[in-house]
Tab-separated table of C-alpha atoms in Angstrom:
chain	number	residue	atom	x	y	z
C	1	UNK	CA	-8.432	16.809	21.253
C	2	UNK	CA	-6.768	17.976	18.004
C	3	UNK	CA	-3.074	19.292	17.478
C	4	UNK	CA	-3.082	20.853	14.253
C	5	UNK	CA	-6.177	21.275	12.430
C	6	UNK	CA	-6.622	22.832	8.906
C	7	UNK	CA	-10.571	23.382	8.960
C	8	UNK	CA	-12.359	22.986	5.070
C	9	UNK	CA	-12.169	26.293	4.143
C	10	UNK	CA	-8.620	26.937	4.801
C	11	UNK	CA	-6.361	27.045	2.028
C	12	UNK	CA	-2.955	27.425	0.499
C	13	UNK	CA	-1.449	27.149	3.765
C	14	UNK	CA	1.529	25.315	4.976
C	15	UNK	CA	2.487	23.326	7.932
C	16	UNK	CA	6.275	22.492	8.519
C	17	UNK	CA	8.819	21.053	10.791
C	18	UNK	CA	6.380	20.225	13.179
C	19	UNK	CA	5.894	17.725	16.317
C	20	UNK	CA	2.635	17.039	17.479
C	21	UNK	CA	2.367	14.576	20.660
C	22	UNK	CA	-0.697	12.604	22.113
C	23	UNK	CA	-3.189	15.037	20.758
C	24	UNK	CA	-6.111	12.128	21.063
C	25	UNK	CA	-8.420	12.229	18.518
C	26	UNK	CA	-6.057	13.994	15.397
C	27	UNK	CA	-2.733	15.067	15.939
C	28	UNK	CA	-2.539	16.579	12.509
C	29	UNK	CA	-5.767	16.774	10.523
C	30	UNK	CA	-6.479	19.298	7.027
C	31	UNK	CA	-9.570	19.772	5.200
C	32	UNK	CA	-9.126	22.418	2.803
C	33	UNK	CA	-7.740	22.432	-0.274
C	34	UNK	CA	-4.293	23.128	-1.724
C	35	UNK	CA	-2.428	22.760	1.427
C	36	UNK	CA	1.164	21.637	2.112
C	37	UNK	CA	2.330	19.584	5.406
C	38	UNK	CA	6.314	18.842	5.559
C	39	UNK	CA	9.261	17.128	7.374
C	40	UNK	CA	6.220	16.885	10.353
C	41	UNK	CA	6.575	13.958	12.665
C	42	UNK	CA	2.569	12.555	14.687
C	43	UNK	CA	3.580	10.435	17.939
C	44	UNK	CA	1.266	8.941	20.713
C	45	UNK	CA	2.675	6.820	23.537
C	46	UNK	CA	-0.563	7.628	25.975
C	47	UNK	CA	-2.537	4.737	27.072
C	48	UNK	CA	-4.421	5.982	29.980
C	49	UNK	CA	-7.675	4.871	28.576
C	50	UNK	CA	-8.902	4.526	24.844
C	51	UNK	CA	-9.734	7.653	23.891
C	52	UNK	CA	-6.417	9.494	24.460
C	53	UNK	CA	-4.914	7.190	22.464
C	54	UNK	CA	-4.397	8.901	19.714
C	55	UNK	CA	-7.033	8.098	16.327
C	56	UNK	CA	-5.538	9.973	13.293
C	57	UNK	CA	-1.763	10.774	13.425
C	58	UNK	CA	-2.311	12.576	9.550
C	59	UNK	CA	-5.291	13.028	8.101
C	60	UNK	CA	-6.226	14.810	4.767
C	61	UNK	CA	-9.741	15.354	3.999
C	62	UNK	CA	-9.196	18.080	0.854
C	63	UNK	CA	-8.384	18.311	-2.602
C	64	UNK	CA	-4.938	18.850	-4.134
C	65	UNK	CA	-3.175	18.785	-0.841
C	66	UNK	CA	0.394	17.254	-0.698
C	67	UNK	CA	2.204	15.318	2.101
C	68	UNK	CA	6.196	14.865	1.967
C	69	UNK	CA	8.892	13.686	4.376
C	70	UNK	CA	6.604	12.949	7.521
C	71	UNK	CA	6.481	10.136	9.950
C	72	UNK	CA	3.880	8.419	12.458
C	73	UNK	CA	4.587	6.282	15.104
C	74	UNK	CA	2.340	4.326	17.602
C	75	UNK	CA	4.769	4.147	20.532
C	76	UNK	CA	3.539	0.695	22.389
C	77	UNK	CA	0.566	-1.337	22.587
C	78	UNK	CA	-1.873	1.326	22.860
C	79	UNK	CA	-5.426	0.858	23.658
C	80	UNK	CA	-6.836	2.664	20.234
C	81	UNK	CA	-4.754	0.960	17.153
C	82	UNK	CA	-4.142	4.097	15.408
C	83	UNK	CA	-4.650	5.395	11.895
C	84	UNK	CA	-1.319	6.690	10.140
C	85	UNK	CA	-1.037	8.615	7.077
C	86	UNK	CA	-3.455	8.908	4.854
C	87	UNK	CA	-7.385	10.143	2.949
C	88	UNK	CA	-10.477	10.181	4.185
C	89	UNK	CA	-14.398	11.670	3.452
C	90	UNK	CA	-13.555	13.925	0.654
C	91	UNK	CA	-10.112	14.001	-1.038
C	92	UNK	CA	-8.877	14.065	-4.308
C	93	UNK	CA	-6.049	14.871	-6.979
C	94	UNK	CA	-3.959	14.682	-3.353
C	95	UNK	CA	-0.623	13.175	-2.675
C	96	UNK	CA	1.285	11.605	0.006
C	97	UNK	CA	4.882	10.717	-0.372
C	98	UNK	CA	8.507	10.355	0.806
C	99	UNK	CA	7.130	9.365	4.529
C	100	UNK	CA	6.794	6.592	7.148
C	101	UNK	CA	4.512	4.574	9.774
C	102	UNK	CA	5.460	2.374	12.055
C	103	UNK	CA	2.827	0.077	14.220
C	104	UNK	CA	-0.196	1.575	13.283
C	105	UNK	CA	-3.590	-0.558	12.037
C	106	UNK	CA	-3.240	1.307	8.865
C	107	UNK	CA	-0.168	3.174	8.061
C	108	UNK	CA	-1.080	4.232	5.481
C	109	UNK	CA	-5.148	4.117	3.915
C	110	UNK	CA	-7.566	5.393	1.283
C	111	UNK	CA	-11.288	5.882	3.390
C	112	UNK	CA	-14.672	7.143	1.814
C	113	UNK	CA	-16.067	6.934	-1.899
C	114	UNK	CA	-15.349	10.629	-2.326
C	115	UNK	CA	-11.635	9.205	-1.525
C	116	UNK	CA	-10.136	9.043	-5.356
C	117	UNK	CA	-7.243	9.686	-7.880
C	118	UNK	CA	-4.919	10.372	-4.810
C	119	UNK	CA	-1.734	8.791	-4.740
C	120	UNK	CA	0.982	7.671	-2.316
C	121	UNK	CA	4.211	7.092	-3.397
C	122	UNK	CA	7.810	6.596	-1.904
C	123	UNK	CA	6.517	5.601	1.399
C	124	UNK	CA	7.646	2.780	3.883
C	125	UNK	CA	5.346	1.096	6.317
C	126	UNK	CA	7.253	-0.685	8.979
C	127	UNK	CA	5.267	-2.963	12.041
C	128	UNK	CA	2.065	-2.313	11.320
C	129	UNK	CA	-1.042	-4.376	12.023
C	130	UNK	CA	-2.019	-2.886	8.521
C	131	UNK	CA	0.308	-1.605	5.813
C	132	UNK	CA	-1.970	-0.471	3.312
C	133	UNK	CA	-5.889	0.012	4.209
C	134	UNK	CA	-8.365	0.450	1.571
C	135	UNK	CA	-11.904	0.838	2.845
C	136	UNK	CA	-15.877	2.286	2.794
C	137	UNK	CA	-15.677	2.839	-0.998
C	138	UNK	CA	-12.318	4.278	-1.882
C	139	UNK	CA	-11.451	3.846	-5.345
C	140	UNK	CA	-9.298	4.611	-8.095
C	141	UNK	CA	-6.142	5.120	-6.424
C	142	UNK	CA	-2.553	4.562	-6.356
C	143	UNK	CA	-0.071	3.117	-4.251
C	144	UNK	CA	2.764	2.775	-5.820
C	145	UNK	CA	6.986	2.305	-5.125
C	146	UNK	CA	6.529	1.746	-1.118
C	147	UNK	CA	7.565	-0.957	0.989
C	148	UNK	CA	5.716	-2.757	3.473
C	149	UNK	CA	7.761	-4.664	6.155
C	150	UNK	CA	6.691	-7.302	8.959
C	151	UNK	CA	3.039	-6.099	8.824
C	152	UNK	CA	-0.203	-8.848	10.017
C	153	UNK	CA	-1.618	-7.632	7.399
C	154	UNK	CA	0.040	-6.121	4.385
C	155	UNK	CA	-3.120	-5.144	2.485
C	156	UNK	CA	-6.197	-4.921	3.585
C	157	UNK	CA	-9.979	-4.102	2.771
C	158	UNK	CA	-12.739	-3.453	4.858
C	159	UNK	CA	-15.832	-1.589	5.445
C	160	UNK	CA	-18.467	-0.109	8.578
C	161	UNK	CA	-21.796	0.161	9.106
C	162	UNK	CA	-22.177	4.368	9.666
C	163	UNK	CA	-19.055	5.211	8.088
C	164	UNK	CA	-19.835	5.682	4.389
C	165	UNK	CA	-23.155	3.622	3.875
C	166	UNK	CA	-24.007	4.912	0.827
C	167	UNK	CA	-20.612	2.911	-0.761
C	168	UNK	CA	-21.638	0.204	-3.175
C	169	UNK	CA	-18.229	-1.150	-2.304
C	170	UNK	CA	-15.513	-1.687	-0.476
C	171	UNK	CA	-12.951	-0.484	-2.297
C	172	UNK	CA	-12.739	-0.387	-5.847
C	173	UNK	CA	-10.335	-0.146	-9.225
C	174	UNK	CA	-7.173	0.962	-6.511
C	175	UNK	CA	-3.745	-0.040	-8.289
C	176	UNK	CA	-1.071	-1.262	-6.222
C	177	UNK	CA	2.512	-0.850	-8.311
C	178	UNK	CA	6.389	-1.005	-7.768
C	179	UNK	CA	6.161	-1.805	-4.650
C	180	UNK	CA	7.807	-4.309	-2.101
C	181	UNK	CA	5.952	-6.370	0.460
C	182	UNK	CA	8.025	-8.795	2.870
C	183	UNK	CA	7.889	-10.576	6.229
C	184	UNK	CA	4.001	-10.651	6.104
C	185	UNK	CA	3.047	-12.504	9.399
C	186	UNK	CA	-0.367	-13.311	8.515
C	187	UNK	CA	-1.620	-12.058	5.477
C	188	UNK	CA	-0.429	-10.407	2.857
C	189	UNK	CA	-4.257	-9.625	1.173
C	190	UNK	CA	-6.697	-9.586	3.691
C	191	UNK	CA	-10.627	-9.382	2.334
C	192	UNK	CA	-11.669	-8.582	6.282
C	193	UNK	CA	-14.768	-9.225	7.856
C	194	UNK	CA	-15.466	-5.856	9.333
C	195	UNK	CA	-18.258	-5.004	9.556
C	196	UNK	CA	-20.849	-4.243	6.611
C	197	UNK	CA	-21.097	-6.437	3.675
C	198	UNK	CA	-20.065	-5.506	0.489
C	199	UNK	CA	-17.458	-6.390	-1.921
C	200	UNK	CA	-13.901	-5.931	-2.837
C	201	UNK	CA	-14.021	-5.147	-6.661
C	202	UNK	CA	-11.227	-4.656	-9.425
C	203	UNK	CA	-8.406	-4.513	-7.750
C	204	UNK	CA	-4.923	-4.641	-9.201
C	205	UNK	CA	-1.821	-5.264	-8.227
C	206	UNK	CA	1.115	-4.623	-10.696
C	207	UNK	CA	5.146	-5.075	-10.610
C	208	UNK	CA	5.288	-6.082	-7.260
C	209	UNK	CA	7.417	-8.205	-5.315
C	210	UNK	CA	6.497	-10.245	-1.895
C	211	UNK	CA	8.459	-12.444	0.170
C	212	UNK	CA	8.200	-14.095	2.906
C	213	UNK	CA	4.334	-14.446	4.444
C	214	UNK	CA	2.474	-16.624	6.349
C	215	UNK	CA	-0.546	-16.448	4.128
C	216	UNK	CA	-0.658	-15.108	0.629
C	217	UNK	CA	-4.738	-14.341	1.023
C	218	UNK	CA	-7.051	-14.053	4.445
C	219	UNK	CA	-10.439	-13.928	2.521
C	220	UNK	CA	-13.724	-13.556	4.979
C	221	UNK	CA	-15.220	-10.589	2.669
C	222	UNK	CA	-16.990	-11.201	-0.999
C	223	UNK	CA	-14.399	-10.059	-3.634
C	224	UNK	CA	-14.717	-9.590	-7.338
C	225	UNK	CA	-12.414	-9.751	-10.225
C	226	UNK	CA	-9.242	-8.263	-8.093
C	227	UNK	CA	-5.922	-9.609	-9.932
C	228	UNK	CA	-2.322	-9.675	-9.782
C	229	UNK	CA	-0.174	-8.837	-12.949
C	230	UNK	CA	3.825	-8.978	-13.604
C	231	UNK	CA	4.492	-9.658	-10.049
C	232	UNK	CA	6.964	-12.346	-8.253
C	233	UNK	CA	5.602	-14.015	-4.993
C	234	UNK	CA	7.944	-15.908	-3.284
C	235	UNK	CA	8.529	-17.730	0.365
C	236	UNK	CA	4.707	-18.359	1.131
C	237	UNK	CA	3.395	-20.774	3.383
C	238	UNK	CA	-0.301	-21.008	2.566
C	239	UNK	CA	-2.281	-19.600	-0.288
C	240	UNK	CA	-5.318	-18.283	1.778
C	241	UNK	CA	-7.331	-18.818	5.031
C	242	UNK	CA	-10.510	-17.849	5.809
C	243	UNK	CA	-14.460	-19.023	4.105
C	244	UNK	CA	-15.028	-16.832	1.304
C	245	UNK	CA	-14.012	-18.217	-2.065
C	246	UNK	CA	-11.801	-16.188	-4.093
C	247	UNK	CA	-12.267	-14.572	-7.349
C	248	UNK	CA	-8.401	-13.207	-8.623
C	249	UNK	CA	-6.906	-13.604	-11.768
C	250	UNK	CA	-2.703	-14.134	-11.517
C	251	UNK	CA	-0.902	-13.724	-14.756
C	252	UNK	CA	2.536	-13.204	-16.125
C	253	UNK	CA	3.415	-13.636	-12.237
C	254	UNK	CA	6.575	-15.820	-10.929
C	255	UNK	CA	5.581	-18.142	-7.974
C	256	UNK	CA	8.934	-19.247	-6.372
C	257	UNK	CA	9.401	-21.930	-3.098
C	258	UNK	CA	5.926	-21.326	-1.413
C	259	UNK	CA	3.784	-23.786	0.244
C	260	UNK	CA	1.093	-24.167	-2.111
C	261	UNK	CA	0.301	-24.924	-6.040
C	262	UNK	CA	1.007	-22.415	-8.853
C	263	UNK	CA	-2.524	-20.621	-9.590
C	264	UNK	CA	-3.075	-21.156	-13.096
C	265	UNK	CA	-2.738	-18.036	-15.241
C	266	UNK	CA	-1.555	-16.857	-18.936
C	267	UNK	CA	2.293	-16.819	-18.665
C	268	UNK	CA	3.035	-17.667	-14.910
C	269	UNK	CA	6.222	-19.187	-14.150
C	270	UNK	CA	7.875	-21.373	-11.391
C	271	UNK	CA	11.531	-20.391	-11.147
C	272	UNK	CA	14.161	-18.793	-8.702
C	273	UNK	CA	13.826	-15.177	-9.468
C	274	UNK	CA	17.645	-14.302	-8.944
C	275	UNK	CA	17.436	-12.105	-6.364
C	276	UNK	CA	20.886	-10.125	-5.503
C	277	UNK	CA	20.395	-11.054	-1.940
C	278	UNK	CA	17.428	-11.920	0.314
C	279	UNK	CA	17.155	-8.462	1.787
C	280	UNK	CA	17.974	-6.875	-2.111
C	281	UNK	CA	15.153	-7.265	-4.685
C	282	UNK	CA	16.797	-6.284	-7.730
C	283	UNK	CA	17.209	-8.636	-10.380
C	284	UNK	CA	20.739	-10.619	-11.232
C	285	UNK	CA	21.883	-10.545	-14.761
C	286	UNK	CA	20.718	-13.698	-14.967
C	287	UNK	CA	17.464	-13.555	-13.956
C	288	UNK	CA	14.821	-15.478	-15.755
C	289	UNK	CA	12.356	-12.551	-14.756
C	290	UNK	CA	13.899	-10.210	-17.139
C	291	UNK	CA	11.483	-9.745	-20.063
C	292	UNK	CA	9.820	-12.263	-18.830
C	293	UNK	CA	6.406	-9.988	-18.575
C	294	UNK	CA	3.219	-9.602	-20.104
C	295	UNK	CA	4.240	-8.657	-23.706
C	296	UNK	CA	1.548	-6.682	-24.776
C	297	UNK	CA	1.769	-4.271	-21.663
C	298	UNK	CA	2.345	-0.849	-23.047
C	299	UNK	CA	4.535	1.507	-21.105
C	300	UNK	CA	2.928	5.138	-20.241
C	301	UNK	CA	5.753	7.958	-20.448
C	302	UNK	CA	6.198	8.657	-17.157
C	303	UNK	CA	6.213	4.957	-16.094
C	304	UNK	CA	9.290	3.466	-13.914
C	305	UNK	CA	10.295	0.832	-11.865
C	306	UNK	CA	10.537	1.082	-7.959
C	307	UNK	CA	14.275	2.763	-8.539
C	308	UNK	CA	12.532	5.214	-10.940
C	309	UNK	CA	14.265	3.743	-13.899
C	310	UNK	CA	12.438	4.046	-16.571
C	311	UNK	CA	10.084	0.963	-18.199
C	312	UNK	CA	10.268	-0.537	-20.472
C	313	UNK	CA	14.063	-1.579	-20.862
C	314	UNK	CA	14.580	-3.585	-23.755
C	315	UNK	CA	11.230	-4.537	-25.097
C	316	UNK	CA	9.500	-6.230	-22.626
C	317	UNK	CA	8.667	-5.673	-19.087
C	318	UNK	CA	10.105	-7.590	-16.650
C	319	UNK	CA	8.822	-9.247	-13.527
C	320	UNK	CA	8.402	-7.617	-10.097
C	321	UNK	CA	9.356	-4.251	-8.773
C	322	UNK	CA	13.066	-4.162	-11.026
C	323	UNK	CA	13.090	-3.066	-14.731
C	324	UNK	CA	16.426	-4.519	-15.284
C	325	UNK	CA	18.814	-2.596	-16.876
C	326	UNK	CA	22.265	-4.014	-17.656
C	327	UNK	CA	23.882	-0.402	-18.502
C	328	UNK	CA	22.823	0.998	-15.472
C	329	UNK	CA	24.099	-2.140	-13.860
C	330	UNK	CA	27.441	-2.310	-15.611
C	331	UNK	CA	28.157	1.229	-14.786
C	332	UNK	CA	27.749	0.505	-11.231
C	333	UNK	CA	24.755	2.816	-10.252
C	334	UNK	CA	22.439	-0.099	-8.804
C	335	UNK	CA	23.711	-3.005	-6.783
């Protein structure tokens, strides 16, 4: 069944304070272009059997549609896991922000290779089996000033035999920016097995921070010059599980109190970051991770930290998700 359904030739409509409950297959689901969905809330609790479970709680499959304020929520341990919030088959120039899963197996996700230059931004995933799912070919998008808290997996990549076969890869040249990752129980990058070989190519991940994970890698898919940049990673156990070798390049990244050796890198650093508190990411004053990034990175004009303060503060970029800024902090308007 279907709750709200936008078919692909309807356009410049709007959907707004809206409820949809245990529709099955897709509670809220838009394919044509230029449409608007806000302050709408997806929900399934039904486990009678697998199917009316609910599949997609929002799903956009148009161009230059826009998402804002909405929330998804897997109510129990459902039979079918549940997709949140997010792109699939053909979407582009979309954008998803200010909104919230909770307990889904992707929260939020980026589907298809005609999935690109979409972005999600603002968003929190909270108890999902997958934060952020990249998959079947998606590429060149952003994900960028979210949080993902107390997911299995954090990220994760993966692809399926009859879902997009014609993808080269799995996902490719996505960015992952400002954004906050903690209390990872298993993974926090998972290269999954599922189902169809290919391979997980240039990747980034930029300015982020992540704390506290069981495993910084679960890597059982091939996977290609993917790389982390001006990030912190802290409170690790283990640096991967799973077969398949890794190819990622860390630099200008702070490794802090986890179980396992520094990777080697250009201008990665092994030193308490100075948090303000274990639940607060911004920096202390006195933070070694203050212009303590790459030096040659060149700020864009509209580029800002997770807070939306603007980078580059003082010369250089500093590490993880806060550009610190000592006359924003001395004037009391950060913590």
């Amino acid at each position: 069944g279907f709750g709200i359904i936008f078919g692909s030739f309807a356009d410049n409509n709007s959907i707004k304070d809206c409820l949809v409950y245990n529709a099955a297959a897709e509670n809220i689901s838009v394919s044509g272009n230029n449409n608007s969905i806000d302050n709408c809330k997806s929900y399934s609790d039904d486990n009678q059997t697998e199917h009316s479970s609910t599949d997609y709680y929002i799903v956009l499959a148009g161009n230059n549609n826009h998402v804002t304020n909405c929330y998804a929520e897997r109510i129990g341990n459902l039979d079918h896991v549940g997709h949140g919030i997010g792109f699939k088959e053909f979407s582009q120039n979309s954008l998803i922000e200010n909104s919230s899963s909770e307990n889904l197996s992707g929260g939020f996700y980026f589907r298809h290779s005609a999935v690109f230059n979409n972005t999600i931004r603002n968003c929190h995933s909270s108890n999902d089996d997958i934060g952020l799912l990249m998959r079947d070919g998606a590429h060149d998008n952003t994900f960028e000033n979210c949080t993902i808290d107390n997911a299995y997996y954090a990220i994760a990549y993966l692809d399926s035999f009859g879902e997009d076969d014609a993808a080269i890869n799995t996902a490719e040249a996505n960015v992952i920016k400002n954004s906050i990752i903690t209390n990872t129980r298993q993974a926090v990058i998972a290269y999954h097995e599922y189902n169809r070989p290919s391979a997980v190519v240039n990747n980034s991940i930029e300015n982020c921070t992540i704390d506290n994970a069981t495993n910084l890698f679960y890597s059982a898919r091939a996977n290609l010059s993917n790389s982390m940049t001006n990030s912190i990673i802290s409170n690790v156990t283990n640096y991967t599980s799973g077969g398949t070798a890794l190819d990622f390049n860390f630099d200008h990244s702070n490794f802090y109190n986890n179980g396992f050796s520094t990777p080697t890198g250009l201008g990665n650093l092994q030193l308490d970051p100075q948090f303000i508190s274990s639940s607060d990411h911004h920096l202390q004053a006195s933070s070694a991770m203050i212009n303590a990034g790459d030096i040659n990175y060149t700020a864009d004009a509209d580029d800002v930290d997770y807070d939306g303060d603007v980078r580059i503060f003082n010369g250089i970029i500093d590490m993880g998700v806060d550009e610190f800024n000592d006359m924003i902090f001395a004037n009391g308007f950060e913590p």
